[in-house]
mmCIF file with all atom_site columns, C-alpha atoms in Angstrom:
data_model
loop_
_atom_site.group_PDB
_atom_site.id
_atom_site.type_symbol
_atom_site.label_atom_id
_atom_site.label_alt_id
_atom_site.label_comp_id
_atom_site.label_asym_id
_atom_site.label_entity_id
_atom_site.label_seq_id
_atom_site.pdbx_PDB_ins_code
_atom_site.Cartn_x
_atom_site.Cartn_y
_atom_site.Cartn_z
_atom_site.occupancy
_atom_site.B_iso_or_equiv
_atom_site.pdbx_formal_charge
_atom_site.auth_seq_id
_atom_site.auth_comp_id
_atom_site.auth_asym_id
_atom_site.auth_atom_id
_atom_site.pdbx_PDB_model_num
ATOM 1   C CA . MET U 1 1   ? 187.932 9.576  -17.490 1.00 0.00 ? 1   MET U CA 1
ATOM 2   C CA . ASN U 1 2   ? 191.625 9.548  -16.143 1.00 0.00 ? 2   ASN U CA 1
ATOM 3   C CA . GLN U 1 3   ? 192.460 9.435  -12.395 1.00 0.00 ? 3   GLN U CA 1
ATOM 4   C CA . VAL U 1 4   ? 193.010 13.021 -12.106 1.00 0.00 ? 4   VAL U CA 1
ATOM 5   C CA . SER U 1 5   ? 189.966 14.014 -13.553 1.00 0.00 ? 5   SER U CA 1
ATOM 6   C CA . ARG U 1 6   ? 188.008 11.481 -11.123 1.00 0.00 ? 6   ARG U CA 1
ATOM 7   C CA . PHE U 1 7   ? 189.849 12.767 -8.132  1.00 0.00 ? 7   PHE U CA 1
ATOM 8   C CA . GLY U 1 8   ? 188.584 16.228 -9.111  1.00 0.00 ? 8   GLY U CA 1
ATOM 9   C CA . VAL U 1 9   ? 184.999 15.410 -9.377  1.00 0.00 ? 9   VAL U CA 1
ATOM 10  C CA . ASP U 1 10  ? 185.045 13.430 -6.295  1.00 0.00 ? 10  ASP U CA 1
ATOM 11  C CA . PHE U 1 11  ? 187.119 16.537 -4.535  1.00 0.00 ? 11  PHE U CA 1
ATOM 12  C CA . ILE U 1 12  ? 184.021 18.787 -5.924  1.00 0.00 ? 12  ILE U CA 1
ATOM 13  C CA . THR U 1 13  ? 181.579 16.274 -4.839  1.00 0.00 ? 13  THR U CA 1
ATOM 14  C CA . LEU U 1 14  ? 182.751 16.641 -1.222  1.00 0.00 ? 14  LEU U CA 1
ATOM 15  C CA . ALA U 1 15  ? 183.088 20.112 -0.835  1.00 0.00 ? 15  ALA U CA 1
ATOM 16  C CA . GLU U 1 16  ? 179.583 20.237 -2.106  1.00 0.00 ? 16  GLU U CA 1
ATOM 17  C CA . LEU U 1 17  ? 178.453 17.862 0.438   1.00 0.00 ? 17  LEU U CA 1
ATOM 18  C CA . GLN U 1 18  ? 180.377 19.601 3.167   1.00 0.00 ? 18  GLN U CA 1
ATOM 19  C CA . ALA U 1 19  ? 178.826 22.905 2.199   1.00 0.00 ? 19  ALA U CA 1
ATOM 20  C CA . GLU U 1 20  ? 175.307 21.549 2.402   1.00 0.00 ? 20  GLU U CA 1
ATOM 21  C CA . LEU U 1 21  ? 176.189 19.943 5.707   1.00 0.00 ? 21  LEU U CA 1
ATOM 22  C CA . LEU U 1 22  ? 177.236 23.298 6.847   1.00 0.00 ? 22  LEU U CA 1
ATOM 23  C CA . ARG U 1 23  ? 174.210 25.008 5.870   1.00 0.00 ? 23  ARG U CA 1
ATOM 24  C CA . VAL U 1 24  ? 172.030 22.759 7.690   1.00 0.00 ? 24  VAL U CA 1
ATOM 25  C CA . ASP U 1 25  ? 173.851 22.729 10.819  1.00 0.00 ? 25  ASP U CA 1
ATOM 26  C CA . SER U 1 26  ? 173.863 26.352 10.546  1.00 0.00 ? 26  SER U CA 1
ATOM 27  C CA . ARG U 1 27  ? 169.929 26.251 10.140  1.00 0.00 ? 27  ARG U CA 1
ATOM 28  C CA . ASP U 1 28  ? 169.559 24.119 13.194  1.00 0.00 ? 28  ASP U CA 1
ATOM 29  C CA . ALA U 1 29  ? 172.122 25.904 15.467  1.00 0.00 ? 29  ALA U CA 1
ATOM 30  C CA . THR U 1 30  ? 170.210 29.215 14.508  1.00 0.00 ? 30  THR U CA 1
ATOM 31  C CA . ARG U 1 31  ? 166.778 27.830 15.516  1.00 0.00 ? 31  ARG U CA 1
ATOM 32  C CA . GLN U 1 32  ? 168.392 27.018 18.778  1.00 0.00 ? 32  GLN U CA 1
ATOM 33  C CA . LEU U 1 33  ? 169.849 30.432 19.117  1.00 0.00 ? 33  LEU U CA 1
ATOM 34  C CA . VAL U 1 34  ? 166.628 32.174 19.277  1.00 0.00 ? 34  VAL U CA 1
ATOM 35  C CA . TRP U 1 35  ? 165.716 31.366 23.093  1.00 0.00 ? 35  TRP U CA 1
ATOM 36  C CA . PRO U 1 36  ? 168.896 32.369 24.234  1.00 0.00 ? 36  PRO U CA 1
ATOM 37  C CA . LEU U 1 37  ? 168.959 35.525 22.607  1.00 0.00 ? 37  LEU U CA 1
ATOM 38  C CA . VAL U 1 38  ? 165.458 36.170 23.847  1.00 0.00 ? 38  VAL U CA 1
ATOM 39  C CA . LEU U 1 39  ? 166.705 35.607 27.490  1.00 0.00 ? 39  LEU U CA 1
ATOM 40  C CA . SER U 1 40  ? 169.624 37.851 26.927  1.00 0.00 ? 40  SER U CA 1
ATOM 41  C CA . VAL U 1 41  ? 167.445 40.939 25.715  1.00 0.00 ? 41  VAL U CA 1
ATOM 42  C CA . VAL U 1 42  ? 164.870 40.595 28.565  1.00 0.00 ? 42  VAL U CA 1
ATOM 43  C CA . GLY U 1 43  ? 167.811 40.219 30.979  1.00 0.00 ? 43  GLY U CA 1
ATOM 44  C CA . LEU U 1 44  ? 169.485 43.274 29.521  1.00 0.00 ? 44  LEU U CA 1
ATOM 45  C CA . GLY U 1 45  ? 165.965 45.009 29.438  1.00 0.00 ? 45  GLY U CA 1
ATOM 46  C CA . PHE U 1 46  ? 165.337 44.304 32.984  1.00 0.00 ? 46  PHE U CA 1
ATOM 47  C CA . ILE U 1 47  ? 168.844 45.687 34.362  1.00 0.00 ? 47  ILE U CA 1
ATOM 48  C CA . ILE U 1 48  ? 168.763 48.599 32.049  1.00 0.00 ? 48  ILE U CA 1
ATOM 49  C CA . GLY U 1 49  ? 164.757 49.473 32.610  1.00 0.00 ? 49  GLY U CA 1
ATOM 50  C CA . CYS U 1 50  ? 164.139 48.296 36.224  1.00 0.00 ? 50  CYS U CA 1
ATOM 51  C CA . PHE U 1 51  ? 167.242 48.042 38.030  1.00 0.00 ? 51  PHE U CA 1
ATOM 52  C CA . PRO U 1 52  ? 167.888 51.906 39.033  1.00 0.00 ? 52  PRO U CA 1
ATOM 53  C CA . LEU U 1 53  ? 164.218 52.066 40.036  1.00 0.00 ? 53  LEU U CA 1
ATOM 54  C CA . ALA U 1 54  ? 164.255 49.081 41.990  1.00 0.00 ? 54  ALA U CA 1
ATOM 55  C CA . VAL U 1 55  ? 167.583 50.080 43.658  1.00 0.00 ? 55  VAL U CA 1
ATOM 56  C CA . PHE U 1 56  ? 166.068 53.363 44.832  1.00 0.00 ? 56  PHE U CA 1
ATOM 57  C CA . GLY U 1 57  ? 162.814 52.395 45.690  1.00 0.00 ? 57  GLY U CA 1
ATOM 58  C CA . ILE U 1 58  ? 163.718 49.328 47.695  1.00 0.00 ? 58  ILE U CA 1
ATOM 59  C CA . SER U 1 59  ? 166.786 51.087 49.180  1.00 0.00 ? 59  SER U CA 1
ATOM 60  C CA . TRP U 1 60  ? 164.350 53.780 50.527  1.00 0.00 ? 60  TRP U CA 1
ATOM 61  C CA . TRP U 1 61  ? 161.803 51.381 51.885  1.00 0.00 ? 61  TRP U CA 1
ATOM 62  C CA . LEU U 1 62  ? 164.623 49.329 53.435  1.00 0.00 ? 62  LEU U CA 1
ATOM 63  C CA . ALA U 1 63  ? 166.380 52.252 54.942  1.00 0.00 ? 63  ALA U CA 1
ATOM 64  C CA . ALA U 1 64  ? 162.879 53.328 56.489  1.00 0.00 ? 64  ALA U CA 1
ATOM 65  C CA . VAL U 1 65  ? 161.907 50.044 58.009  1.00 0.00 ? 65  VAL U CA 1
ATOM 66  C CA . THR U 1 66  ? 165.288 49.490 59.625  1.00 0.00 ? 66  THR U CA 1
ATOM 67  C CA . GLU U 1 67  ? 168.291 51.214 61.234  1.00 0.00 ? 67  GLU U CA 1
ATOM 68  C CA . LEU U 1 68  ? 170.496 51.199 57.907  1.00 0.00 ? 68  LEU U CA 1
ATOM 69  C CA . SER U 1 69  ? 171.496 54.120 56.494  1.00 0.00 ? 69  SER U CA 1
ATOM 70  C CA . LEU U 1 70  ? 170.315 54.865 52.657  1.00 0.00 ? 70  LEU U CA 1
ATOM 71  C CA . ALA U 1 71  ? 173.713 54.023 51.560  1.00 0.00 ? 71  ALA U CA 1
ATOM 72  C CA . GLY U 1 72  ? 173.944 50.433 53.317  1.00 0.00 ? 72  GLY U CA 1
ATOM 73  C CA . ALA U 1 73  ? 170.372 49.772 52.204  1.00 0.00 ? 73  ALA U CA 1
ATOM 74  C CA . SER U 1 74  ? 171.323 50.735 48.776  1.00 0.00 ? 74  SER U CA 1
ATOM 75  C CA . LEU U 1 75  ? 174.381 48.598 48.673  1.00 0.00 ? 75  LEU U CA 1
ATOM 76  C CA . ILE U 1 76  ? 172.442 45.369 49.837  1.00 0.00 ? 76  ILE U CA 1
ATOM 77  C CA . VAL U 1 77  ? 169.304 46.444 47.050  1.00 0.00 ? 77  VAL U CA 1
ATOM 78  C CA . ALA U 1 78  ? 172.258 46.460 44.409  1.00 0.00 ? 78  ALA U CA 1
ATOM 79  C CA . THR U 1 79  ? 173.931 43.138 45.502  1.00 0.00 ? 79  THR U CA 1
ATOM 80  C CA . ALA U 1 80  ? 170.647 41.319 45.078  1.00 0.00 ? 80  ALA U CA 1
ATOM 81  C CA . GLY U 1 81  ? 169.753 43.095 41.949  1.00 0.00 ? 81  GLY U CA 1
ATOM 82  C CA . LEU U 1 82  ? 173.252 41.837 40.559  1.00 0.00 ? 82  LEU U CA 1
ATOM 83  C CA . ILE U 1 83  ? 172.726 38.269 41.617  1.00 0.00 ? 83  ILE U CA 1
ATOM 84  C CA . VAL U 1 84  ? 169.169 38.233 39.443  1.00 0.00 ? 84  VAL U CA 1
ATOM 85  C CA . ALA U 1 85  ? 171.099 39.382 36.787  1.00 0.00 ? 85  ALA U CA 1
ATOM 86  C CA . ALA U 1 86  ? 173.870 37.059 37.097  1.00 0.00 ? 86  ALA U CA 1
ATOM 87  C CA . ILE U 1 87  ? 171.242 34.033 37.242  1.00 0.00 ? 87  ILE U CA 1
ATOM 88  C CA . VAL U 1 88  ? 169.598 35.254 34.137  1.00 0.00 ? 88  VAL U CA 1
ATOM 89  C CA . PHE U 1 89  ? 172.970 35.864 32.012  1.00 0.00 ? 89  PHE U CA 1
ATOM 90  C CA . TYR U 1 90  ? 173.922 31.990 33.441  1.00 0.00 ? 90  TYR U CA 1
ATOM 91  C CA . GLY U 1 91  ? 171.051 30.666 31.849  1.00 0.00 ? 91  GLY U CA 1
ATOM 92  C CA . ALA U 1 92  ? 171.505 32.509 28.565  1.00 0.00 ? 92  ALA U CA 1
ATOM 93  C CA . TRP U 1 93  ? 174.861 31.360 28.566  1.00 0.00 ? 93  TRP U CA 1
ATOM 94  C CA . ARG U 1 94  ? 174.351 27.668 29.179  1.00 0.00 ? 94  ARG U CA 1
ATOM 95  C CA . SER U 1 95  ? 172.002 27.748 26.480  1.00 0.00 ? 95  SER U CA 1
ATOM 96  C CA . LEU U 1 96  ? 174.393 29.441 24.119  1.00 0.00 ? 96  LEU U CA 1
ATOM 97  C CA . THR U 1 97  ? 177.204 27.058 24.735  1.00 0.00 ? 97  THR U CA 1
ATOM 98  C CA . GLN U 1 98  ? 174.960 23.967 23.699  1.00 0.00 ? 98  GLN U CA 1
ATOM 99  C CA . VAL U 1 99  ? 174.440 25.514 20.267  1.00 0.00 ? 99  VAL U CA 1
ATOM 100 C CA . TRP U 1 100 ? 177.761 24.702 19.260  1.00 0.00 ? 100 TRP U CA 1
ATOM 101 C CA . GLN U 1 101 ? 177.019 21.167 19.425  1.00 0.00 ? 101 GLN U CA 1
ATOM 102 C CA . TYR U 1 102 ? 174.952 21.488 16.231  1.00 0.00 ? 102 TYR U CA 1
ATOM 103 C CA . PHE U 1 103 ? 178.496 21.847 14.456  1.00 0.00 ? 103 PHE U CA 1
ATOM 104 C CA . ASN U 1 104 ? 179.828 18.723 15.587  1.00 0.00 ? 104 ASN U CA 1
ATOM 105 C CA . ARG U 1 105 ? 178.851 16.657 12.751  1.00 0.00 ? 105 ARG U CA 1
ATOM 106 C CA . SER U 1 106 ? 179.949 19.576 10.068  1.00 0.00 ? 106 SER U CA 1
ATOM 107 C CA . ARG U 1 107 ? 183.495 19.325 12.140  1.00 0.00 ? 107 ARG U CA 1
ATOM 108 C CA . GLU U 1 108 ? 183.769 15.718 11.895  1.00 0.00 ? 108 GLU U CA 1
ATOM 109 C CA . GLU U 1 109 ? 182.601 15.056 8.520   1.00 0.00 ? 109 GLU U CA 1
ATOM 110 C CA . PHE U 1 110 ? 185.256 17.830 7.408   1.00 0.00 ? 110 PHE U CA 1
ATOM 111 C CA . LYS U 1 111 ? 187.954 16.292 9.317   1.00 0.00 ? 111 LYS U CA 1
ATOM 112 C CA . GLN U 1 112 ? 187.144 12.696 7.333   1.00 0.00 ? 112 GLN U CA 1
ATOM 113 C CA . ASN U 1 113 ? 187.041 14.454 4.076   1.00 0.00 ? 113 ASN U CA 1
ATOM 114 C CA . VAL U 1 114 ? 190.684 16.092 4.760   1.00 0.00 ? 114 VAL U CA 1
ATOM 115 C CA . ASN U 1 115 ? 191.963 12.807 5.759   1.00 0.00 ? 115 ASN U CA 1
ATOM 116 C CA . TRP U 1 116 ? 190.402 11.077 2.660   1.00 0.00 ? 116 TRP U CA 1
ATOM 117 C CA . PHE U 1 117 ? 192.065 13.892 0.671   1.00 0.00 ? 117 PHE U CA 1
ATOM 118 C CA . LYS U 1 118 ? 195.383 13.442 2.483   1.00 0.00 ? 118 LYS U CA 1
ATOM 119 C CA . ARG U 1 119 ? 195.269 9.756  2.040   1.00 0.00 ? 119 ARG U CA 1
ATOM 120 C CA . THR U 1 120 ? 194.595 9.973  -1.901  1.00 0.00 ? 120 THR U CA 1
ATOM 121 C CA . LEU U 1 121 ? 197.000 12.351 -2.454  1.00 0.00 ? 121 LEU U CA 1
ATOM 122 C CA . ALA U 1 122 ? 199.470 10.278 -0.944  1.00 0.00 ? 122 ALA U CA 1
ATOM 123 C CA . ASP U 1 123 ? 198.436 7.063  -2.969  1.00 0.00 ? 123 ASP U CA 1
ATOM 124 C CA . ARG U 1 124 ? 198.623 8.699  -5.999  1.00 0.00 ? 124 ARG U CA 1
ATOM 125 C CA . SER U 1 125 ? 202.311 9.966  -5.737  1.00 0.00 ? 125 SER U CA 1
#
């Protein structure tokens, strides 16, 4: 087997291993992605379904028990609801950003393979 064909076999083997590593990393990342997606859907569901009702109900109650106008009470309740939504989405965002760490192994291995490929080509020329 000559050097060019041996190099071709090595290159194809590395490409296969890189693809397998990416598959494994993708599987691991997908498993970790489930919980942040569930949190996002739950948070969005609360915002869409409960937020308008809560704003109206609490606003009317707050206006009734205090000297605030209905508009002032509504503003206070809406701000509190947005704070709760922000906390839920912050938790989801933190979890989502941690998922990307599963691809560090693939990224580093790919860099090493590219460097090997460059060195091998430079040595053969």
